[in-house]
Short mmCIF file of C-alpha atoms in Angstrom, two decimals:
data_model
loop_
_atom_site.label_atom_id
_atom_site.label_comp_id
_atom_site.label_asym_id
_atom_site.label_seq_id
_atom_site.Cartn_x
_atom_site.Cartn_y
_atom_site.Cartn_z
CA MET A 54 16.31 2.11 26.18
CA ASP A 55 12.62 2.17 25.22
CA LYS A 56 12.19 5.08 22.73
CA GLY A 57 8.51 4.80 22.51
CA ALA A 58 6.03 2.83 20.46
CA ILE A 59 5.73 2.71 16.64
CA LEU A 60 2.78 1.25 14.67
CA ILE A 61 3.56 0.05 11.25
CA THR A 62 0.85 -1.03 8.94
CA GLY A 63 1.43 -3.54 6.29
CA ALA A 64 4.29 -4.89 8.39
CA GLY A 65 4.27 -8.39 7.04
CA SER A 66 6.22 -7.78 3.97
CA GLY A 67 8.21 -5.25 1.90
CA LEU A 68 9.05 -1.87 3.42
CA GLY A 69 6.83 -2.61 6.50
CA PHE A 70 8.78 -5.79 7.21
CA ALA A 71 12.21 -4.03 6.87
CA LEU A 72 11.02 -1.14 9.01
CA THR A 73 9.88 -3.53 11.70
CA HIS A 74 13.40 -4.94 11.97
CA VAL A 75 15.21 -1.62 11.68
CA LEU A 76 13.05 0.17 14.28
CA THR A 77 13.20 -2.62 16.71
CA GLN A 78 16.98 -2.79 16.51
CA ALA A 79 17.06 1.02 17.10
CA GLY A 80 15.18 0.58 20.46
CA TYR A 81 11.61 1.28 19.51
CA HIS A 82 8.71 -0.94 20.68
CA VAL A 83 7.02 -1.91 17.33
CA PHE A 84 3.39 -2.82 16.97
CA ALA A 85 3.40 -4.68 13.58
CA GLY A 86 0.00 -4.50 11.90
CA VAL A 87 -0.73 -7.45 9.58
CA ARG A 88 -3.94 -8.55 7.86
CA ASP A 89 -3.53 -12.22 8.70
CA ILE A 90 -2.22 -13.12 12.16
CA SER A 91 -2.28 -16.79 11.41
CA VAL A 92 0.82 -16.42 9.14
CA GLN A 93 4.18 -17.05 10.70
CA TYR A 94 6.10 -13.85 10.09
CA GLU A 95 9.97 -13.78 10.64
CA LEU A 96 9.77 -10.68 12.84
CA PRO A 97 11.84 -10.00 16.02
CA ASP A 98 10.58 -11.69 19.17
CA ASP A 99 9.69 -8.56 21.01
CA VAL A 100 7.52 -7.18 18.27
CA GLU A 101 3.71 -7.18 19.11
CA ILE A 102 1.87 -8.40 16.10
CA ILE A 103 -1.68 -7.05 15.83
CA GLN A 104 -4.42 -7.90 13.32
CA LEU A 105 -4.89 -4.82 11.29
CA ASP A 106 -6.72 -4.66 7.97
CA VAL A 107 -6.69 -0.85 7.31
CA THR A 108 -10.01 -1.08 5.52
CA CYS A 109 -11.75 -2.64 8.49
CA ALA A 110 -13.05 0.06 10.76
CA SER A 111 -13.40 -2.29 13.82
CA GLN A 112 -9.91 -3.63 13.55
CA VAL A 113 -8.48 -0.09 13.22
CA MET A 114 -10.30 1.08 16.37
CA GLU A 115 -9.32 -2.05 18.26
CA ALA A 116 -5.64 -1.51 17.41
CA ALA A 117 -5.82 2.13 18.62
CA ALA A 118 -7.52 1.01 21.86
CA ALA A 119 -4.91 -1.73 22.51
CA ILE A 120 -1.99 0.57 21.81
CA LYS A 121 -3.38 3.30 24.00
CA ALA A 122 -4.02 0.72 26.85
CA SER A 123 -0.31 -0.26 26.60
CA GLY A 124 0.48 3.02 28.26
CA ARG A 125 3.34 3.61 25.91
CA TYR A 126 4.24 6.91 24.37
CA VAL A 127 3.26 6.66 20.65
CA ARG A 128 6.36 8.04 18.88
CA ALA A 129 5.06 7.46 15.34
CA ILE A 130 2.35 5.90 13.14
CA ILE A 131 3.65 4.72 9.82
CA ASN A 132 0.88 4.27 7.22
CA ASN A 133 2.75 1.80 5.04
CA ALA A 134 0.02 -0.61 3.87
CA GLY A 135 -0.51 -0.28 0.15
CA VAL A 136 -1.50 -2.27 -3.02
CA TYR A 137 -0.72 -1.69 -6.68
CA ALA A 138 -2.77 -2.17 -9.79
CA GLY A 139 -1.16 -1.20 -13.05
CA GLY A 140 -2.44 -0.94 -16.62
CA PRO A 141 -4.23 1.48 -18.90
CA ILE A 142 -7.13 3.35 -17.33
CA GLU A 143 -9.49 2.36 -20.09
CA HIS A 144 -9.28 -1.31 -19.19
CA MET A 145 -8.81 -1.09 -15.44
CA PRO A 146 -11.54 -3.10 -13.67
CA ALA A 147 -13.62 -0.85 -11.43
CA ALA A 148 -12.98 -3.43 -8.58
CA ASN A 149 -9.22 -2.81 -8.90
CA ILE A 150 -9.69 0.98 -8.85
CA GLN A 151 -11.78 0.73 -5.69
CA ARG A 152 -9.35 -1.56 -3.99
CA VAL A 153 -6.38 0.75 -4.61
CA PHE A 154 -8.21 3.83 -3.11
CA GLU A 155 -9.64 1.78 -0.23
CA VAL A 156 -6.18 0.74 0.91
CA ASN A 157 -3.77 3.42 -0.24
CA PHE A 158 -5.97 6.40 0.50
CA MET A 159 -8.92 5.52 2.81
CA GLY A 160 -6.85 2.94 4.81
CA ALA A 161 -4.21 5.49 5.65
CA LEU A 162 -6.89 8.02 6.75
CA ASN A 163 -8.72 5.37 8.71
CA VAL A 164 -5.64 4.63 10.78
CA THR A 165 -4.69 8.34 11.09
CA ARG A 166 -8.14 9.45 12.25
CA ALA A 167 -8.21 6.57 14.88
CA PHE A 168 -4.77 7.66 16.36
CA LEU A 169 -5.12 11.40 16.24
CA PRO A 170 -6.94 11.65 19.68
CA ILE A 171 -4.04 9.69 21.28
CA LEU A 172 -1.46 11.88 19.72
CA ARG A 173 -3.36 15.02 20.63
CA GLU A 174 -3.69 13.86 24.23
CA GLN A 175 0.04 13.24 24.55
CA ARG A 176 0.68 16.56 22.65
CA GLY A 177 3.11 15.11 20.18
CA GLY A 178 4.09 12.21 17.89
CA GLN A 179 4.68 11.60 14.14
CA ILE A 180 2.41 10.48 11.40
CA HIS A 181 4.23 9.09 8.36
CA MET A 182 2.45 8.57 5.13
CA VAL A 183 4.27 6.20 2.72
CA SER A 184 3.85 7.92 -0.67
CA SER A 185 5.80 7.49 -3.82
CA LEU A 186 7.17 9.23 -6.86
CA SER A 187 3.68 8.40 -8.32
CA GLY A 188 2.49 10.97 -5.85
CA LEU A 189 4.37 13.63 -7.81
CA LEU A 190 3.64 12.47 -11.38
CA GLY A 191 1.63 9.90 -13.25
CA LEU A 192 3.17 7.79 -15.96
CA PRO A 193 1.45 5.55 -18.62
CA GLY A 194 -0.09 2.46 -16.90
CA ASP A 195 0.32 3.98 -13.54
CA GLY A 196 -2.72 6.32 -13.44
CA ILE A 197 -4.78 4.66 -10.77
CA TYR A 198 -1.92 4.05 -8.37
CA ALA A 199 -0.71 7.60 -9.00
CA ALA A 200 -4.16 9.02 -8.35
CA SER A 201 -4.30 7.34 -4.99
CA LYS A 202 -0.92 8.70 -3.93
CA HIS A 203 -1.88 12.18 -5.25
CA ALA A 204 -4.92 12.07 -3.17
CA LEU A 205 -2.95 10.97 -0.21
CA GLU A 206 -0.44 13.89 -0.69
CA ALA A 207 -3.23 16.43 -0.94
CA ALA A 208 -4.87 15.27 2.25
CA THR A 209 -1.67 15.03 4.03
CA GLU A 210 -0.81 18.69 3.13
CA SER A 211 -4.02 19.83 4.89
CA LEU A 212 -3.62 17.47 7.86
CA SER A 213 0.01 18.70 8.50
CA LEU A 214 -1.37 22.12 9.07
CA GLU A 215 -4.44 21.10 11.06
CA VAL A 216 -2.43 19.33 13.86
CA THR A 217 0.42 21.85 14.19
CA PRO A 218 -0.97 23.18 17.52
CA TRP A 219 -0.41 19.87 19.21
CA ASP A 220 3.18 19.51 18.03
CA ILE A 221 2.26 16.51 15.75
CA LYS A 222 4.65 16.13 12.85
CA VAL A 223 3.13 14.79 9.66
CA VAL A 224 5.46 13.51 6.94
CA LEU A 225 5.16 12.29 3.39
CA LEU A 226 7.72 9.74 2.50
CA GLU A 227 8.14 9.82 -1.29
CA LEU A 228 10.01 6.59 -2.27
CA GLY A 229 11.47 5.67 -5.54
CA ALA A 230 11.56 2.12 -6.70
CA TYR A 231 12.82 -0.53 -4.25
CA ALA A 232 13.09 -4.36 -4.50
CA THR A 233 9.69 -5.43 -3.14
CA ASN A 234 6.80 -7.63 -4.32
CA LEU A 235 4.43 -4.63 -4.68
CA MET A 236 4.09 -4.89 -8.47
CA LYS A 237 4.35 -8.63 -8.56
CA ASN A 238 1.34 -8.98 -6.30
CA GLN A 239 -0.89 -6.79 -8.38
CA PRO A 240 -3.95 -8.02 -10.25
CA GLU A 241 -3.33 -9.21 -13.80
CA GLN A 242 -2.93 -6.35 -16.28
CA ASP A 243 -5.19 -6.19 -19.42
CA LEU A 244 -2.55 -5.12 -22.04
CA THR A 245 -4.94 -5.18 -25.09
CA VAL A 246 -3.73 -4.15 -28.54
CA PRO A 247 -4.04 -0.44 -28.35
CA TYR A 248 -1.72 -0.20 -25.25
CA GLN A 249 0.72 -3.10 -25.96
CA GLY A 250 4.30 -2.07 -25.21
CA MET A 251 3.26 1.07 -23.24
CA VAL A 252 3.20 -0.46 -19.65
CA SER A 253 6.23 -2.14 -18.18
CA THR A 254 5.79 -5.50 -16.49
CA PRO A 255 7.50 -6.26 -13.08
CA GLU A 256 10.06 -8.35 -14.96
CA GLU A 257 11.04 -5.37 -17.17
CA THR A 258 11.63 -2.86 -14.39
CA GLY A 259 15.23 -3.89 -13.76
CA GLU A 260 17.26 -4.05 -10.57
CA HIS A 261 16.23 -1.99 -7.61
CA PRO A 262 18.00 -1.18 -4.34
CA PRO A 263 17.19 -3.36 -1.33
CA VAL A 264 14.29 -1.98 0.66
CA ILE A 265 16.30 -2.10 3.90
CA GLU A 266 18.13 1.02 2.62
CA ALA A 267 14.72 2.86 2.55
CA ALA A 268 13.92 1.67 6.05
CA GLU A 269 17.16 3.05 7.42
CA GLU A 270 16.51 6.45 5.83
CA ILE A 271 13.13 6.53 7.47
CA LEU A 272 14.72 5.60 10.88
CA SER A 273 16.90 8.59 10.58
CA ILE A 274 13.92 10.89 9.98
CA ILE A 275 12.04 9.55 12.98
CA ASP A 276 15.11 9.74 15.24
CA ASN A 277 15.96 13.28 14.35
CA VAL A 278 12.28 14.55 14.39
CA PRO A 279 10.95 15.71 11.05
CA THR A 280 11.46 19.34 10.05
CA ARG A 281 9.53 19.40 6.76
CA LEU A 282 6.48 17.85 5.20
CA ARG A 283 8.18 15.93 2.35
CA TYR A 284 11.15 13.62 2.36
CA GLN A 285 12.43 11.89 -0.85
CA ILE A 286 13.73 8.37 0.03
CA GLY A 287 16.45 7.02 -2.15
CA GLN A 288 18.58 8.62 -4.85
CA GLN A 289 15.96 7.98 -7.61
CA ALA A 290 13.34 9.99 -5.80
CA LYS A 291 15.87 12.81 -4.93
CA THR A 292 16.92 13.08 -8.55
CA VAL A 293 13.28 13.20 -9.81
CA TRP A 294 12.46 15.80 -7.21
CA LYS A 295 15.26 18.02 -8.29
CA PHE A 296 14.42 17.57 -11.95
CA LEU A 297 10.88 18.63 -11.29
CA ASP A 298 12.09 21.70 -9.46
CA ARG A 299 9.83 20.78 -6.56
CA THR A 300 11.89 22.62 -4.05
CA SER A 301 10.88 26.08 -5.48
CA GLN A 302 7.28 24.81 -5.74
CA GLU A 303 7.30 23.97 -1.97
CA ALA A 304 8.76 27.42 -1.17
CA ARG A 305 5.69 29.00 -3.01
CA ARG A 306 3.25 26.84 -1.14
CA ASP A 307 4.78 27.83 2.13
CA PHE A 308 4.36 31.48 1.11
CA ILE A 309 0.66 30.97 0.26
CA VAL A 310 0.09 29.11 3.52
CA ALA A 311 1.73 31.93 5.50
CA ALA A 312 -0.49 34.52 3.75
CA SER A 313 -3.61 32.53 4.59
CA ASN A 314 -5.65 32.34 7.80
CA THR A 315 -3.81 29.11 8.84
CA GLU A 316 -1.07 30.95 10.70
CA ASN A 317 -3.77 32.98 12.69
CA TRP A 318 -5.53 29.70 13.56
CA VAL A 319 -2.31 28.08 14.84
CA LYS A 320 -1.36 31.00 16.81
CA LYS A 321 -4.86 31.13 18.42
CA LYS A 322 -4.77 27.45 19.30
CA LEU A 323 -1.22 27.74 20.78
#
């Protein structure tokens, strides 16, 4: 049974690659967004591969137009494409900082903004932002990546309220560490004398769970329709969330939102 279409950005590797397989097996029609369509990806035969550099406005708009033209109900957009650049902020090249924000923050917003008219027209759907524990706290050598994820989390909080009248569910997927090449593919770090020993290298991070486990958790969220803004993916993320006492913080946020004009706007639109 065709359960609807799902777009996954950054589908050629890591979490995006795993999601493509898991969601296809679950009966979804997957549009796999990749930067380089000349590469031979080991994706299921019925997956539609589309060229999608999330930092390229024309490719984003072309992807949205093609998926709308398919006539399929868009069940979810998964903003998964991301890059990492670690190292002390003092020595982080400006080009690396810009690239991290262009992909992790602006890229996710580019895709979201292009697909929102489609989701509004069909009066429903889901938008998933792949965040991280770095979206909850910044650690040494993680500042720029954490900043991009903090920015994504803040924008997503507002977005989730803005699109409520159209029954669009917006979700932050806060992942712990998984076995991917995200850190291995980063630009070379400049660990000069003042910061030596402070920042972990990919080889020092130890063993992590297979990323397929994260994909299966996300499938469950999509299947069962999200009921809250934030989901922690994996035991590490769930443990850190509890330790930070974020559940009570979320309750206070909900109280503030309820006391604002947001509820009146939603009721007026409905």
